[in-house]
mmCIF file of C-alpha atoms in Angstrom:
data_model
loop_
_atom_site.group_PDB
_atom_site.id
_atom_site.type_symbol
_atom_site.label_atom_id
_atom_site.label_comp_id
_atom_site.label_asym_id
_atom_site.label_seq_id
_atom_site.Cartn_x
_atom_site.Cartn_y
_atom_site.Cartn_z
ATOM 1 C CA MET U 1 -0.152 0.051 -0.119
ATOM 2 C CA HIS U 2 1.310 3.470 -1.142
ATOM 3 C CA ALA U 3 -0.012 6.703 0.309
ATOM 4 C CA LEU U 4 -0.882 9.191 -2.672
ATOM 5 C CA THR U 5 -1.521 13.053 -1.577
ATOM 6 C CA SER U 6 -3.465 15.282 -3.935
ATOM 7 C CA PHE U 7 -4.787 18.762 -3.818
ATOM 8 C CA ILE U 8 -8.967 18.701 -4.117
ATOM 9 C CA ASN U 9 -11.133 21.543 -3.418
ATOM 10 C CA HIS U 10 -7.990 23.706 -1.883
ATOM 11 C CA GLN U 11 -7.402 20.755 0.698
ATOM 12 C CA PHE U 12 -4.714 18.233 0.629
ATOM 13 C CA VAL U 13 -6.408 14.542 0.518
ATOM 14 C CA SER U 14 -4.605 11.514 1.556
ATOM 15 C CA ALA U 15 -5.472 7.993 0.199
ATOM 16 C CA PHE U 16 -3.887 4.819 0.461
ATOM 17 C CA VAL U 17 -3.842 2.634 -2.888
ATOM 18 C CA ALA U 18 -2.671 -0.841 -3.540
ATOM 19 C CA PHE U 19 -0.019 -1.132 -6.442
ATOM 20 C CA ALA U 20 1.030 -3.938 -8.375
ATOM 21 C CA LEU U 21 4.402 -4.341 -10.301
ATOM 22 C CA VAL U 22 3.492 -4.865 -14.114
ATOM 23 C CA GLY U 23 6.246 -4.834 -16.573
ATOM 24 C CA GLY U 24 8.379 -3.103 -14.550
ATOM 25 C CA PHE U 25 5.719 -0.363 -13.695
ATOM 26 C CA PHE U 26 3.623 -0.156 -10.616
ATOM 27 C CA MET U 27 -0.173 0.016 -11.426
ATOM 28 C CA PRO U 28 -2.640 0.832 -9.326
ATOM 29 C CA LEU U 29 -5.252 -1.948 -8.098
ATOM 30 C CA ALA U 30 -8.839 -1.236 -8.128
ATOM 31 C CA THR U 31 -10.112 -1.212 -4.694
ATOM 32 C CA ASN U 32 -14.196 -1.571 -3.558
ATOM 33 C CA ALA U 33 -15.211 0.965 -0.689
ATOM 34 C CA ALA U 34 -16.514 -0.726 2.051
ATOM 35 C CA ILE U 35 -20.236 -0.922 2.712
ATOM 36 C CA THR U 36 -20.608 0.874 6.276
ATOM 37 C CA SER U 37 -24.391 0.987 6.526
ATOM 38 C CA LEU U 38 -27.372 -0.372 5.018
ATOM 39 C CA ASN U 39 -31.075 0.757 5.543
ATOM 40 C CA LEU U 40 -34.014 -1.491 4.404
ATOM 41 C CA THR U 41 -36.869 0.856 3.317
ATOM 42 C CA ALA U 42 -39.330 -1.557 2.131
ATOM 43 C CA PRO U 43 -40.711 -3.812 3.236
ATOM 44 C CA ASN U 44 -40.495 -2.424 6.547
ATOM 45 C CA GLY U 45 -43.892 -3.800 8.109
ATOM 46 C CA GLY U 46 -47.451 -3.209 7.440
ATOM 47 C CA GLU U 47 -47.165 -3.877 3.579
ATOM 48 C CA MET U 48 -49.547 -5.716 1.825
ATOM 49 C CA TRP U 49 -48.065 -7.053 -1.251
ATOM 50 C CA ARG U 50 -48.998 -9.035 -4.392
ATOM 51 C CA GLY U 51 -47.301 -10.185 -7.563
ATOM 52 C CA THR U 52 -44.018 -8.336 -8.084
ATOM 53 C CA SER U 53 -43.134 -5.584 -5.548
ATOM 54 C CA ASN U 54 -39.992 -3.572 -5.138
ATOM 55 C CA ILE U 55 -37.438 -4.446 -2.129
ATOM 56 C CA THR U 56 -35.785 -0.973 -1.666
ATOM 57 C CA TRP U 57 -33.012 0.124 0.470
ATOM 58 C CA THR U 58 -30.243 3.027 1.272
ATOM 59 C CA GLN U 59 -26.545 2.304 1.933
ATOM 60 C CA VAL U 60 -23.505 4.226 2.756
ATOM 61 C CA GLY U 61 -20.209 3.348 1.511
ATOM 62 C CA GLY U 62 -20.695 0.910 -1.297
ATOM 63 C CA VAL U 63 -19.723 1.224 -4.949
ATOM 64 C CA ALA U 64 -20.673 -0.302 -8.005
ATOM 65 C CA GLY U 65 -19.940 -4.047 -8.122
ATOM 66 C CA ASP U 66 -20.124 -4.239 -4.107
ATOM 67 C CA GLN U 67 -22.787 -7.348 -3.515
ATOM 68 C CA VAL U 68 -25.487 -7.930 -0.738
ATOM 69 C CA THR U 69 -27.683 -10.773 -0.461
ATOM 70 C CA LEU U 70 -31.677 -10.826 0.221
ATOM 71 C CA SER U 71 -33.185 -13.348 2.797
ATOM 72 C CA LEU U 72 -36.559 -14.001 3.640
ATOM 73 C CA SER U 73 -38.201 -14.865 7.063
ATOM 74 C CA THR U 74 -41.421 -16.913 7.055
ATOM 75 C CA ASP U 75 -41.721 -16.944 10.969
ATOM 76 C CA GLY U 76 -41.523 -13.007 11.938
ATOM 77 C CA GLY U 77 -38.079 -12.552 11.706
ATOM 78 C CA LEU U 78 -36.827 -15.603 13.780
ATOM 79 C CA ASN U 79 -35.056 -17.545 10.840
ATOM 80 C CA TYR U 80 -33.987 -15.986 7.504
ATOM 81 C CA THR U 81 -33.561 -19.072 5.328
ATOM 82 C CA THR U 82 -34.958 -18.447 2.020
ATOM 83 C CA SER U 83 -32.930 -16.770 -0.442
ATOM 84 C CA ILE U 84 -34.764 -14.259 -2.422
ATOM 85 C CA VAL U 85 -31.792 -13.598 -4.998
ATOM 86 C CA THR U 86 -29.118 -15.984 -5.946
ATOM 87 C CA PRO U 87 -26.297 -15.371 -5.211
ATOM 88 C CA SER U 88 -26.531 -11.673 -4.590
ATOM 89 C CA VAL U 89 -27.562 -8.102 -6.109
ATOM 90 C CA ASP U 90 -25.457 -5.016 -6.474
ATOM 91 C CA VAL U 91 -25.773 -2.598 -3.685
ATOM 92 C CA THR U 92 -25.727 0.757 -5.544
ATOM 93 C CA GLY U 93 -29.073 -0.444 -7.404
ATOM 94 C CA LEU U 94 -31.110 0.553 -4.197
ATOM 95 C CA THR U 95 -33.779 -1.609 -5.535
ATOM 96 C CA TYR U 96 -34.763 -5.470 -6.476
ATOM 97 C CA ALA U 97 -37.988 -6.375 -8.153
ATOM 98 C CA TRP U 98 -39.334 -9.307 -6.327
ATOM 99 C CA ASN U 99 -41.748 -11.582 -7.849
ATOM 100 C CA THR U 100 -43.581 -13.160 -4.775
ATOM 101 C CA LEU U 101 -45.111 -15.950 -7.251
ATOM 102 C CA PHE U 102 -41.924 -17.163 -8.462
ATOM 103 C CA THR U 103 -39.587 -17.263 -5.442
ATOM 104 C CA ALA U 104 -36.665 -19.928 -4.849
ATOM 105 C CA VAL U 105 -39.656 -22.271 -3.172
ATOM 106 C CA GLY U 106 -42.387 -21.503 -5.577
ATOM 107 C CA PRO U 107 -45.289 -19.258 -5.114
ATOM 108 C CA LEU U 108 -45.225 -17.787 -1.608
ATOM 109 C CA SER U 109 -48.336 -18.753 0.458
ATOM 110 C CA ASP U 110 -50.738 -16.044 1.715
ATOM 111 C CA GLY U 111 -49.341 -15.074 5.307
ATOM 112 C CA SER U 112 -48.707 -11.992 7.320
ATOM 113 C CA ASN U 113 -45.237 -13.296 9.130
ATOM 114 C CA TYR U 114 -43.013 -12.329 6.445
ATOM 115 C CA ARG U 115 -39.905 -10.190 6.814
ATOM 116 C CA VAL U 116 -36.796 -9.500 4.792
ATOM 117 C CA LYS U 117 -33.197 -9.110 5.582
ATOM 118 C CA ILE U 118 -30.352 -7.310 3.754
ATOM 119 C CA GLU U 119 -26.690 -8.035 4.367
ATOM 120 C CA ALA U 120 -23.217 -7.107 3.193
ATOM 121 C CA PRO U 121 -19.986 -8.611 3.980
ATOM 122 C CA GLY U 122 -18.999 -7.824 7.875
ATOM 123 C CA SER U 123 -22.106 -8.591 9.306
ATOM 124 C CA ILE U 124 -23.622 -5.195 8.079
ATOM 125 C CA PHE U 125 -27.476 -6.065 7.699
ATOM 126 C CA ASP U 126 -30.849 -4.532 8.333
ATOM 127 C CA THR U 127 -34.166 -6.067 8.461
ATOM 128 C CA SER U 128 -37.996 -5.476 8.208
ATOM 129 C CA ALA U 129 -39.007 -3.348 11.268
ATOM 130 C CA ALA U 130 -42.219 -5.442 11.569
ATOM 131 C CA ASN U 131 -43.984 -8.212 9.703
ATOM 132 C CA PHE U 132 -45.719 -7.832 6.299
ATOM 133 C CA ARG U 133 -48.326 -9.612 4.256
ATOM 134 C CA VAL U 134 -48.297 -11.420 0.882
ATOM 135 C CA ASP U 135 -51.734 -12.093 -0.492
ATOM 136 C CA ASN U 136 -52.048 -13.253 -4.028
ATOM 137 C CA THR U 137 -55.673 -14.645 -3.883
ATOM 138 C CA LYS U 138 -58.362 -12.963 -5.512
ATOM 139 C CA PRO U 139 -61.323 -11.843 -3.534
ATOM 140 C CA VAL U 140 -64.892 -13.696 -4.375
ATOM 141 C CA THR U 141 -68.094 -11.687 -4.620
ATOM 142 C CA THR U 142 -71.696 -12.999 -4.114
ATOM 143 C CA ALA U 143 -74.818 -11.620 -5.393
ATOM 144 C CA THR U 144 -77.865 -12.292 -3.134
ATOM 145 C CA ALA U 145 -81.315 -11.705 -3.808
ATOM 146 C CA SER U 146 -83.823 -10.590 -0.804
ATOM 147 C CA PHE U 147 -86.219 -13.813 -1.784
ATOM 148 C CA ALA U 148 -86.426 -16.174 -4.344
ATOM 149 C CA PRO U 149 -88.242 -15.529 -7.765
ATOM 150 C CA ALA U 150 -91.485 -17.168 -8.878
ATOM 151 C CA PRO U 151 -90.947 -20.874 -10.323
ATOM 152 C CA SER U 152 -90.857 -19.540 -13.690
ATOM 153 C CA GLY U 153 -87.857 -17.591 -12.947
ATOM 154 C CA TRP U 154 -89.537 -14.288 -12.917
ATOM 155 C CA TYR U 155 -90.106 -11.868 -10.406
ATOM 156 C CA ASN U 156 -94.054 -10.814 -10.655
ATOM 157 C CA ILE U 157 -96.835 -9.399 -8.917
ATOM 158 C CA ALA U 158 -97.125 -12.215 -6.375
ATOM 159 C CA THR U 159 -93.552 -12.159 -5.284
ATOM 160 C CA GLY U 160 -92.850 -8.507 -5.307
ATOM 161 C CA ILE U 161 -89.777 -6.433 -6.211
ATOM 162 C CA PRO U 162 -86.394 -8.141 -4.680
ATOM 163 C CA THR U 163 -83.454 -5.999 -3.766
ATOM 164 C CA ILE U 164 -79.869 -7.270 -4.840
ATOM 165 C CA THR U 165 -77.069 -7.332 -2.233
ATOM 166 C CA LEU U 166 -73.396 -7.881 -3.210
ATOM 167 C CA THR U 167 -70.931 -9.028 -0.433
ATOM 168 C CA CYS U 168 -67.194 -9.612 -0.874
ATOM 169 C CA ALA U 169 -65.061 -12.425 0.830
ATOM 170 C CA ASP U 170 -61.206 -12.153 0.935
ATOM 171 C CA THR U 171 -59.223 -15.220 2.073
ATOM 172 C CA GLY U 172 -56.053 -13.841 1.022
ATOM 173 C CA GLY U 173 -56.045 -11.822 4.297
ATOM 174 C CA SER U 174 -55.525 -8.189 3.011
ATOM 175 C CA GLY U 175 -59.302 -7.519 2.937
ATOM 176 C CA CYS U 176 -61.907 -6.709 0.460
ATOM 177 C CA GLY U 177 -61.307 -3.564 -1.544
ATOM 178 C CA THR U 178 -64.124 -2.117 -3.469
ATOM 179 C CA ILE U 179 -67.119 -3.965 -4.997
ATOM 180 C CA ARG U 180 -68.388 -2.514 -8.212
ATOM 181 C CA TYR U 181 -71.374 -3.404 -10.413
ATOM 182 C CA ALA U 182 -72.910 -2.238 -13.689
ATOM 183 C CA TRP U 183 -76.597 -3.028 -15.111
ATOM 184 C CA ASP U 184 -76.342 -4.557 -18.749
ATOM 185 C CA SER U 185 -74.189 -2.632 -20.686
ATOM 186 C CA ASP U 186 -73.842 0.719 -18.222
ATOM 187 C CA VAL U 187 -70.581 1.969 -16.755
ATOM 188 C CA TYR U 188 -69.229 0.247 -13.726
ATOM 189 C CA ALA U 189 -70.084 2.190 -10.366
ATOM 190 C CA THR U 190 -68.952 1.431 -6.913
ATOM 191 C CA TYR U 191 -71.488 -0.550 -4.904
ATOM 192 C CA THR U 192 -72.671 1.152 -1.627
ATOM 193 C CA VAL U 193 -76.374 -0.100 -0.985
ATOM 194 C CA ALA U 194 -78.468 -2.915 -2.040
ATOM 195 C CA LEU U 195 -79.404 -2.671 -5.609
ATOM 196 C CA THR U 196 -83.271 -2.566 -7.092
ATOM 197 C CA PRO U 197 -83.493 -3.798 -10.653
ATOM 198 C CA SER U 198 -86.040 -2.245 -12.905
ATOM 199 C CA GLN U 199 -89.059 -3.931 -15.100
ATOM 200 C CA GLY U 200 -87.754 -6.501 -17.516
ATOM 201 C CA VAL U 201 -84.704 -8.834 -18.187
ATOM 202 C CA HIS U 202 -81.603 -7.208 -17.051
ATOM 203 C CA THR U 203 -78.061 -8.582 -16.608
ATOM 204 C CA LEU U 204 -75.959 -7.313 -13.359
ATOM 205 C CA HIS U 205 -72.272 -7.540 -13.596
ATOM 206 C CA PHE U 206 -70.410 -7.233 -10.617
ATOM 207 C CA TYR U 207 -66.719 -8.056 -9.153
ATOM 208 C CA SER U 208 -64.359 -7.057 -6.358
ATOM 209 C CA ASP U 209 -60.642 -6.209 -5.703
ATOM 210 C CA ASP U 210 -58.735 -6.652 -2.201
ATOM 211 C CA ASN U 211 -56.208 -4.459 -0.514
ATOM 212 C CA ALA U 212 -53.045 -5.820 -1.566
ATOM 213 C CA THR U 213 -50.869 -4.008 -4.321
ATOM 214 C CA ASP U 214 -48.003 -4.647 -6.510
ATOM 215 C CA ALA U 215 -45.279 -2.457 -7.430
ATOM 216 C CA LEU U 216 -47.487 -0.847 -9.777
ATOM 217 C CA GLY U 217 -50.360 -0.370 -7.615
ATOM 218 C CA VAL U 218 -52.487 -3.145 -9.260
ATOM 219 C CA ARG U 219 -54.653 -5.125 -6.955
ATOM 220 C CA ASN U 220 -56.007 -8.861 -6.883
ATOM 221 C CA ILE U 221 -59.034 -8.448 -8.908
ATOM 222 C CA GLU U 222 -61.636 -11.231 -9.655
ATOM 223 C CA ALA U 223 -63.067 -11.707 -12.943
ATOM 224 C CA PRO U 224 -66.646 -10.081 -13.293
ATOM 225 C CA GLN U 225 -69.591 -12.217 -12.846
ATOM 226 C CA ASP U 226 -73.021 -12.137 -13.836
ATOM 227 C CA LEU U 227 -76.581 -12.476 -12.744
ATOM 228 C CA VAL U 228 -79.745 -12.209 -14.720
ATOM 229 C CA VAL U 229 -82.789 -10.716 -12.807
ATOM 230 C CA LYS U 230 -86.541 -10.869 -14.754
ATOM 231 C CA LEU U 231 -89.080 -8.595 -13.157
ATOM 232 C CA ASP U 232 -92.563 -7.922 -14.108
ATOM 233 C CA THR U 233 -94.562 -6.532 -11.322
ATOM 234 C CA VAL U 234 -96.729 -4.370 -13.691
ATOM 235 C CA ALA U 235 -100.544 -5.661 -13.940
ATOM 236 C CA PRO U 236 -101.410 -6.031 -17.719
ATOM 237 C CA VAL U 237 -103.914 -3.150 -18.884
ATOM 238 C CA PRO U 238 -107.519 -4.820 -19.943
ATOM 239 C CA PRO U 239 -108.213 -3.799 -23.553
ATOM 240 C CA PRO U 240 -110.850 -0.851 -23.836
ATOM 241 C CA SER U 241 -114.359 -2.142 -23.666
ATOM 242 C CA LEU U 242 -116.940 -1.924 -26.949
ATOM 243 C CA THR U 243 -120.116 -0.051 -26.651
ATOM 244 C CA LEU U 244 -122.889 -1.198 -29.104
ATOM 245 C CA LEU U 245 -124.965 1.726 -30.312
ATOM 246 C CA ASP U 246 -128.380 0.982 -31.024
ATOM 247 C CA PRO U 247 -128.954 1.387 -35.017
ATOM 248 C CA ILE U 248 -130.827 4.373 -36.007
#
């Protein structure tokens, strides 16, 4: 190692540089600066992730080419035994796009005990401060009429006019987001209260999303479902009666 002194920004700066003897000349060897600090910024606890989500961090001291490992805990931080990226990733990238559906152990199970660890040589590391959730399961929406139609499949004068209630169930754990519906070819609207069909034959389209998001903000969304409602509660109008006039 040799000490080099240079004049930078009106100050003398000294640095130690390694040299190798090549062809009778001393040539400097490239050296990587040591990573002195890592700060995992996401996931850091409380996130609800699906699909591909971005693991992000900040660092001090590292230069391009310096590597860090990313590992996963499935037990709330007790053990980090699953590698997220093999073998490592450049520390200066500051982000890693992680597909939770295609990991080293296959698709991750829905759950809320996940944490991530980022680590550099020399036991420099950081972990998620709290657990985050992974939810890759689409919610399911159910449409329920307040009562059944007549045996013919129609709601009529005898049955009355029903109301249609939409309910969402989310087994993935992030919770239902928004229920949307549309009658026939109308534009989808947000469901808030029970729906009342109009006279005639109409198709109710409906679906839900949940609260898990990926790197693009996209949620788990179920495919739209349909319910056909037939309603005729209008009494028929009798034809006008005929009055026979006496001939003159």
